[in-house]
Amino acid sequence: MKKIAIAGAGAMGGRIGTQIQEAGYDVTLLDYWQAHVEKIKREGIEIQTETDTYHLDIKAQFPEEVNEQFDLIIILTKAMKSREMIKVLNERGAIGEDTAILTMMNGLGHDETFAEVVPKSQIFLAVTMWTAGMRGPGQLLLEGDGTIDLQRADGLDDERTRAINQIFNDAKLNSRISDDVFQSVWSKATLNSVLNPLCTILDKRIGEFAKYEQAREMITPIINEIIAVAEARGVKLDFDALVAKVEGSYPDELQGLHYPSMHQDLHSGRYTEIDYLNGKITQYGKELGISTPTNELLTHMIHQLEMQYVTQES
Ligand code: NAD
């Protein structure tokens, strides 16, 4: 895989793209944020790690400027922007018959969105435990460690899966090929569907939420509804494992001192990914005749907050 594009090159796209380029691959960052793209074109991207701050020259373009085909396109917009991104890239001729389209966005249903444009055999899903932040346009903050689990979305073996895994490992991204990526996707979506809306609605850090003695009672119905919907869609989730995953993030030295990303998005005046978390559970539940009142209420509450806080489109 010679030509790699990162479509949606904010915090996470920036991390993945710069690490892959530093491993010697040909990477182009594609993004709509004008100040960000122009700064990278002009000065390269600034990377701050725990130990160092440095500049990296890397190609950056607006999606409408693309006039080449890529072997691998990694989609890392926010979930609600991915449909528009893949459509534009398809119109620009960026996607060929063998192009692998991979995403490690949080949330559910991305394979269905991409399947509107490309066959399932070209879609790859990944789950990452890496994190990343932005200090401003053209400025990445990359701290901590992580992992990536990936698989072709239809579960079939593919030479490209091994090639992508190799690229990620060359880039020191601790990647492995999963034999059940949907299990990982749904587990991470459960974690996000529990803590993102609750901490956002309550305006609490994760550790502050965890101090409430009956926190377990609050998270239980959300998780049970997700398990029922997942099971009806052929994904087996375990209640105790999910509770352990959520509660495992509570300590201060893990996620306790942080507000979840949904809280950060809202307080930066941006839309949240709620429709791909609790909202997607609600949508699937309705399609399947499974009642999901807790997830539906949380979705409505976040949309109410978006009415109050959102000031920008992206
Ligand atoms: P991000 O907000 O940093 O970037 C997403 C998009 O928004 C990019 O196109 C970016 O250019 C644009 N953007 C960011 N700030 C902007 C601003 N001020 N003005 C205009 N445009 C702006 O989002 P992200 O954290 O990279 O998340 C991308 C996907 O990866 C999401 O699905 C997220 O849930 C997932 N993810 C993120 C992390 C993380 O630690 N950041 C970890 C795991 C998964």
Short mmCIF file of C-alpha atoms and ligand atoms in Angstrom, two decimals:
data_model
loop_
_atom_site.label_atom_id
_atom_site.label_comp_id
_atom_site.label_asym_id
_atom_site.label_seq_id
_atom_site.Cartn_x
_atom_site.Cartn_y
_atom_site.Cartn_z
CA MET A 1 0.00 0.00 0.00
CA LYS A 2 1.86 3.00 -1.28
CA LYS A 3 -0.51 5.94 -1.06
CA ILE A 4 -2.30 6.61 2.21
CA ALA A 5 -4.82 9.35 2.95
CA ILE A 6 -6.12 10.40 6.33
CA ALA A 7 -9.60 11.79 5.72
CA GLY A 8 -10.39 13.92 8.75
CA ALA A 9 -7.08 14.96 10.17
CA GLY A 10 -7.95 16.45 13.54
CA ALA A 11 -6.48 15.06 16.76
CA MET A 12 -6.76 11.33 16.04
CA GLY A 13 -6.25 11.59 12.28
CA GLY A 14 -3.24 13.77 12.99
CA ARG A 15 -1.76 11.16 15.32
CA ILE A 16 -2.29 8.23 12.97
CA GLY A 17 -1.19 10.17 9.88
CA THR A 18 1.99 11.64 11.32
CA GLN A 19 3.09 8.38 12.95
CA ILE A 20 2.58 6.51 9.65
CA GLN A 21 4.50 9.15 7.71
CA GLU A 22 7.32 9.04 10.29
CA ALA A 23 7.54 5.28 9.58
CA GLY A 24 8.40 6.14 5.96
CA TYR A 25 5.03 5.96 4.16
CA ASP A 26 3.49 8.46 1.74
CA VAL A 27 0.69 10.16 3.68
CA THR A 28 -1.71 12.97 2.72
CA LEU A 29 -3.90 14.65 5.34
CA LEU A 30 -7.34 15.65 4.05
CA ASP A 31 -9.46 18.07 6.02
CA TYR A 32 -12.07 20.85 5.77
CA TRP A 33 -10.75 23.04 8.61
CA GLN A 34 -9.31 25.90 6.62
CA ALA A 35 -6.91 27.40 9.19
CA HIS A 36 -5.57 23.93 10.01
CA VAL A 37 -4.96 22.82 6.40
CA GLU A 38 -3.44 26.15 5.39
CA LYS A 39 -1.09 26.16 8.37
CA ILE A 40 0.10 22.60 7.64
CA LYS A 41 0.63 23.49 3.97
CA ARG A 42 2.65 26.55 5.02
CA GLU A 43 4.63 25.34 8.04
CA GLY A 44 4.07 21.61 8.47
CA ILE A 45 2.44 20.25 11.60
CA GLU A 46 3.65 20.88 15.16
CA ILE A 47 3.77 17.80 17.37
CA GLN A 48 4.04 18.02 21.14
CA THR A 49 4.77 14.78 23.01
CA GLU A 50 5.60 14.15 26.68
CA THR A 51 9.26 14.77 25.93
CA ASP A 52 9.55 16.90 22.80
CA THR A 53 7.99 19.51 20.50
CA TYR A 54 8.91 19.42 16.82
CA HIS A 55 7.68 20.14 13.28
CA LEU A 56 6.91 17.56 10.60
CA ASP A 57 6.38 18.38 6.94
CA ILE A 58 3.40 16.45 5.68
CA LYS A 59 1.08 16.85 2.67
CA ALA A 60 -2.28 18.45 3.43
CA GLN A 61 -5.22 19.13 1.12
CA PHE A 62 -8.89 20.05 1.16
CA PRO A 63 -10.95 17.01 0.03
CA GLU A 64 -12.12 18.95 -3.05
CA GLU A 65 -8.47 19.32 -4.15
CA VAL A 66 -7.83 15.56 -4.37
CA ASN A 67 -6.99 14.32 -7.87
CA GLU A 68 -5.34 10.95 -7.21
CA GLN A 69 -6.34 7.47 -6.11
CA PHE A 70 -5.24 6.11 -2.72
CA ASP A 71 -4.53 2.52 -1.66
CA LEU A 72 -5.67 3.12 1.92
CA ILE A 73 -8.01 5.84 3.20
CA ILE A 74 -8.35 6.13 6.97
CA ILE A 75 -11.52 8.04 7.87
CA LEU A 76 -11.24 10.00 11.10
CA THR A 77 -13.73 12.81 10.80
CA LYS A 78 -16.26 13.07 13.59
CA ALA A 79 -18.88 10.38 12.91
CA MET A 80 -21.52 12.77 11.55
CA LYS A 81 -19.14 14.10 8.89
CA SER A 82 -17.99 10.77 7.46
CA ARG A 83 -20.82 10.30 4.94
CA GLU A 84 -20.02 13.64 3.28
CA MET A 85 -16.28 12.88 3.33
CA ILE A 86 -16.50 9.48 1.65
CA LYS A 87 -18.93 10.82 -0.99
CA VAL A 88 -16.60 13.69 -1.91
CA LEU A 89 -13.58 11.37 -2.06
CA ASN A 90 -15.50 9.02 -4.32
CA GLU A 91 -16.48 11.90 -6.63
CA ARG A 92 -12.82 13.03 -6.72
CA GLY A 93 -11.70 9.57 -7.91
CA ALA A 94 -9.76 8.88 -4.69
CA ILE A 95 -11.38 5.45 -4.23
CA GLY A 96 -10.46 2.64 -6.63
CA GLU A 97 -11.69 -0.94 -6.74
CA ASP A 98 -8.92 -2.09 -4.39
CA THR A 99 -8.81 0.93 -2.09
CA ALA A 100 -9.20 -0.08 1.53
CA ILE A 101 -11.46 2.25 3.54
CA LEU A 102 -10.72 1.94 7.24
CA THR A 103 -12.13 3.82 10.19
CA MET A 104 -11.39 3.90 13.89
CA MET A 105 -14.05 6.49 14.71
CA ASN A 106 -15.97 5.88 17.92
CA GLY A 107 -19.57 4.74 17.70
CA LEU A 108 -21.65 2.30 15.68
CA GLY A 109 -22.84 1.90 12.11
CA HIS A 110 -19.86 3.30 10.17
CA ASP A 111 -19.65 0.20 7.97
CA GLU A 112 -23.28 0.82 6.96
CA THR A 113 -22.51 4.44 6.03
CA PHE A 114 -19.49 3.47 3.94
CA ALA A 115 -21.42 0.63 2.28
CA GLU A 116 -23.59 3.32 0.65
CA VAL A 117 -20.51 4.13 -1.47
CA VAL A 118 -18.20 1.09 -1.59
CA PRO A 119 -18.68 -2.71 -1.39
CA LYS A 120 -18.34 -4.25 2.09
CA SER A 121 -15.19 -6.04 0.91
CA GLN A 122 -13.39 -2.65 0.85
CA ILE A 123 -14.43 -1.64 4.38
CA PHE A 124 -12.19 -2.24 7.41
CA LEU A 125 -13.08 -1.44 11.00
CA ALA A 126 -10.66 -0.69 13.80
CA VAL A 127 -10.93 0.16 17.48
CA THR A 128 -8.22 2.20 19.08
CA MET A 129 -7.24 2.91 22.66
CA TRP A 130 -4.83 5.66 21.54
CA THR A 131 -5.86 9.21 22.40
CA ALA A 132 -4.87 12.54 20.88
CA GLY A 133 -5.57 16.22 21.33
CA MET A 134 -5.18 19.50 19.46
CA ARG A 135 -3.70 22.69 20.87
CA GLY A 136 -4.86 24.75 17.88
CA PRO A 137 -4.77 24.60 14.08
CA GLY A 138 -1.70 22.68 12.95
CA GLN A 139 -0.78 21.75 16.54
CA LEU A 140 -1.08 18.19 17.84
CA LEU A 141 -0.76 17.00 21.44
CA LEU A 142 0.23 13.32 21.50
CA GLU A 143 0.55 11.70 24.92
CA GLY A 144 0.15 8.19 26.32
CA ASP A 145 0.09 4.73 24.77
CA GLY A 146 -2.57 2.75 22.97
CA THR A 147 -3.52 -0.19 20.79
CA ILE A 148 -5.43 -0.85 17.58
CA ASP A 149 -7.62 -3.89 16.78
CA LEU A 150 -8.65 -4.25 13.14
CA GLN A 151 -10.55 -6.54 10.80
CA ARG A 152 -12.29 -6.41 7.45
CA ALA A 153 -15.91 -5.45 8.20
CA ASP A 154 -17.35 -8.60 6.62
CA GLY A 155 -15.02 -10.72 8.78
CA LEU A 156 -13.24 -12.28 5.80
CA ASP A 157 -9.50 -12.75 5.60
CA ASP A 158 -7.73 -10.29 3.29
CA GLU A 159 -4.13 -9.61 2.30
CA ARG A 160 -4.88 -5.91 2.82
CA THR A 161 -5.68 -6.55 6.49
CA ARG A 162 -2.14 -7.82 7.01
CA ALA A 163 -0.70 -4.93 5.01
CA ILE A 164 -2.59 -2.35 7.10
CA ASN A 165 -1.59 -4.12 10.31
CA GLN A 166 2.05 -3.97 9.18
CA ILE A 167 1.77 -0.23 8.41
CA PHE A 168 0.30 0.43 11.86
CA ASN A 169 2.99 -1.62 13.57
CA ASP A 170 5.75 0.10 11.55
CA ALA A 171 4.21 3.31 12.88
CA LYS A 172 4.50 1.93 16.47
CA LEU A 173 0.73 1.94 16.91
CA ASN A 174 0.55 -1.51 18.60
CA SER A 175 -1.86 -3.05 16.12
CA ARG A 176 -3.31 -6.56 15.96
CA ILE A 177 -5.72 -8.33 13.65
CA SER A 178 -8.92 -9.13 15.47
CA ASP A 179 -11.12 -12.15 14.82
CA ASP A 180 -14.21 -10.28 16.10
CA VAL A 181 -13.84 -6.54 15.67
CA PHE A 182 -17.57 -5.93 16.17
CA GLN A 183 -17.22 -7.19 19.75
CA SER A 184 -14.55 -4.53 20.35
CA VAL A 185 -16.52 -1.85 18.50
CA TRP A 186 -19.63 -2.51 20.61
CA SER A 187 -17.66 -2.74 23.88
CA LYS A 188 -16.02 0.63 23.27
CA ALA A 189 -19.34 2.08 22.10
CA THR A 190 -20.88 0.88 25.38
CA LEU A 191 -18.17 2.61 27.43
CA ASN A 192 -18.73 5.81 25.45
CA SER A 193 -22.54 5.52 25.56
CA VAL A 194 -22.43 5.30 29.35
CA LEU A 195 -19.87 7.91 30.37
CA ASN A 196 -20.12 10.45 27.56
CA PRO A 197 -23.77 11.45 28.00
CA LEU A 198 -23.91 11.02 31.80
CA CYS A 199 -20.83 13.17 32.49
CA THR A 200 -21.94 15.71 29.87
CA ILE A 201 -25.47 16.06 31.24
CA LEU A 202 -24.22 16.14 34.83
CA ASP A 203 -21.26 18.40 33.94
CA LYS A 204 -18.91 16.08 35.87
CA ARG A 205 -15.48 14.58 35.38
CA ILE A 206 -15.51 10.76 35.20
CA GLY A 207 -14.07 10.47 38.73
CA GLU A 208 -16.68 12.88 40.10
CA PHE A 209 -19.47 10.78 38.56
CA ALA A 210 -17.88 7.63 40.05
CA LYS A 211 -18.02 9.03 43.62
CA TYR A 212 -21.83 8.69 43.67
CA GLU A 213 -22.61 5.52 45.64
CA GLN A 214 -25.38 4.45 43.30
CA ALA A 215 -23.42 5.08 40.09
CA ARG A 216 -23.71 1.34 39.25
CA GLU A 217 -27.52 1.65 39.33
CA MET A 218 -27.33 4.54 36.87
CA ILE A 219 -25.17 2.70 34.34
CA THR A 220 -26.98 -0.67 34.54
CA PRO A 221 -30.08 0.09 32.41
CA ILE A 222 -27.97 1.77 29.69
CA ILE A 223 -25.75 -1.31 29.47
CA ASN A 224 -28.62 -3.81 29.59
CA GLU A 225 -30.38 -2.11 26.69
CA ILE A 226 -27.15 -2.14 24.64
CA ILE A 227 -26.61 -5.85 25.38
CA ALA A 228 -30.15 -6.69 24.19
CA VAL A 229 -29.74 -4.73 20.93
CA ALA A 230 -26.23 -6.11 20.30
CA GLU A 231 -27.43 -9.68 20.85
CA ALA A 232 -30.28 -9.22 18.37
CA ARG A 233 -27.67 -8.04 15.86
CA GLY A 234 -25.46 -11.07 16.50
CA VAL A 235 -22.92 -9.47 18.84
CA LYS A 236 -22.50 -11.16 22.22
CA LEU A 237 -21.66 -8.79 25.09
CA ASP A 238 -21.12 -9.67 28.73
CA PHE A 239 -22.68 -7.46 31.42
CA ASP A 240 -19.97 -8.00 34.06
CA ALA A 241 -17.18 -7.36 31.55
CA LEU A 242 -18.84 -4.12 30.41
CA VAL A 243 -19.38 -2.89 33.97
CA ALA A 244 -15.73 -3.70 34.71
CA LYS A 245 -14.69 -1.76 31.60
CA VAL A 246 -16.71 1.32 32.59
CA GLU A 247 -15.70 1.21 36.27
CA GLY A 248 -12.10 0.44 35.29
CA SER A 249 -11.87 3.94 33.85
CA TYR A 250 -12.89 5.64 37.13
CA PRO A 251 -9.51 5.97 38.93
CA ASP A 252 -7.80 9.37 38.71
CA GLU A 253 -4.65 7.83 37.21
CA LEU A 254 -6.79 6.43 34.34
CA GLN A 255 -9.73 8.58 33.12
CA GLY A 256 -11.03 9.92 36.46
CA LEU A 257 -9.67 13.45 36.09
CA HIS A 258 -11.01 13.87 32.52
CA TYR A 259 -14.25 15.06 31.03
CA PRO A 260 -15.29 12.68 28.21
CA SER A 261 -14.92 13.93 24.62
CA MET A 262 -18.67 14.63 24.31
CA HIS A 263 -18.38 17.16 27.14
CA GLN A 264 -15.37 18.73 25.44
CA ASP A 265 -17.17 18.89 22.07
CA LEU A 266 -20.24 20.55 23.54
CA HIS A 267 -18.26 23.08 25.55
CA SER A 268 -16.27 23.95 22.41
CA GLY A 269 -19.62 24.75 20.74
CA ARG A 270 -19.54 21.64 18.51
CA TYR A 271 -22.05 18.88 17.78
CA THR A 272 -21.53 15.57 19.62
CA GLU A 273 -21.39 11.97 18.32
CA ILE A 274 -24.54 11.02 20.34
CA ASP A 275 -26.43 9.80 17.24
CA TYR A 276 -23.71 7.14 16.70
CA LEU A 277 -23.76 6.04 20.37
CA ASN A 278 -27.02 6.02 22.37
CA GLY A 279 -28.87 7.35 19.32
CA LYS A 280 -27.75 4.40 17.19
CA ILE A 281 -28.81 1.96 19.96
CA THR A 282 -32.23 3.65 19.94
CA GLN A 283 -32.48 3.47 16.13
CA TYR A 284 -31.46 -0.21 16.05
CA GLY A 285 -33.82 -0.94 18.97
CA LYS A 286 -36.76 0.55 17.05
CA GLU A 287 -35.85 -1.44 13.94
CA LEU A 288 -35.74 -4.64 16.02
CA GLY A 289 -38.73 -3.96 18.29
CA ILE A 290 -36.49 -3.72 21.39
CA SER A 291 -37.35 -1.00 23.89
CA THR A 292 -34.42 1.30 24.77
CA PRO A 293 -35.98 4.10 26.87
CA THR A 294 -32.81 5.00 28.80
CA ASN A 295 -30.65 5.38 25.71
CA GLU A 296 -33.43 7.30 23.97
CA LEU A 297 -33.81 9.73 26.86
CA LEU A 298 -30.04 10.34 27.02
CA THR A 299 -30.02 11.01 23.25
CA HIS A 300 -32.80 13.60 23.60
CA MET A 301 -31.06 15.26 26.56
CA ILE A 302 -27.81 15.65 24.63
CA HIS A 303 -29.69 17.06 21.62
CA GLN A 304 -31.33 19.55 23.99
CA LEU A 305 -27.87 20.60 25.22
CA GLU A 306 -26.66 20.89 21.62
CA MET A 307 -29.48 23.41 21.00
CA GLN A 308 -28.04 25.44 23.85
CA TYR A 309 -24.29 25.10 23.24
CA VAL A 310 -23.53 24.48 19.56
CA THR A 311 -22.16 27.53 17.80
CA GLN A 312 -20.23 25.98 14.92
CA GLU A 313 -21.10 23.55 12.16
CA SER A 314 -18.01 21.30 12.29
P1 NAD B 1 -11.26 16.29 16.18
O1 NAD B 1 -12.38 17.18 16.63
O2 NAD B 1 -9.90 16.58 16.66
O3 NAD B 1 -11.23 16.24 14.60
C1 NAD B 1 -12.37 15.86 13.87
C2 NAD B 1 -12.57 16.87 12.74
O4 NAD B 1 -12.95 18.13 13.27
C3 NAD B 1 -11.32 17.09 11.89
O5 NAD B 1 -11.74 17.20 10.56
C4 NAD B 1 -10.80 18.40 12.43
O6 NAD B 1 -10.03 19.11 11.51
C5 NAD B 1 -12.07 19.13 12.75
N1 NAD B 1 -11.85 20.16 13.77
C6 NAD B 1 -11.28 19.99 14.98
N2 NAD B 1 -11.24 21.17 15.65
C7 NAD B 1 -11.81 22.09 14.82
C8 NAD B 1 -12.06 23.48 14.94
N3 NAD B 1 -11.72 24.17 16.03
N4 NAD B 1 -12.64 24.11 13.90
C9 NAD B 1 -12.99 23.43 12.79
N5 NAD B 1 -12.79 22.10 12.61
C10 NAD B 1 -12.20 21.44 13.62
O7 NAD B 1 -11.75 14.83 16.55
P2 NAD B 1 -10.88 13.54 16.93
O8 NAD B 1 -10.66 13.57 18.40
O9 NAD B 1 -9.74 13.44 16.03
O10 NAD B 1 -11.93 12.39 16.64
C11 NAD B 1 -12.08 11.77 15.35
C12 NAD B 1 -12.75 10.42 15.58
O11 NAD B 1 -11.86 9.60 16.35
C13 NAD B 1 -14.04 10.49 16.39
O12 NAD B 1 -14.94 9.50 15.96
C14 NAD B 1 -13.60 10.18 17.81
O13 NAD B 1 -14.63 9.68 18.59
C15 NAD B 1 -12.52 9.13 17.51
N6 NAD B 1 -11.52 8.96 18.57
C16 NAD B 1 -10.85 10.02 19.08
C17 NAD B 1 -9.92 9.82 20.08
C18 NAD B 1 -9.12 10.95 20.66
O14 NAD B 1 -8.45 10.76 21.69
N7 NAD B 1 -9.08 12.12 20.07
C19 NAD B 1 -9.69 8.51 20.56
C20 NAD B 1 -10.38 7.44 19.99
C21 NAD B 1 -11.30 7.67 18.99
#
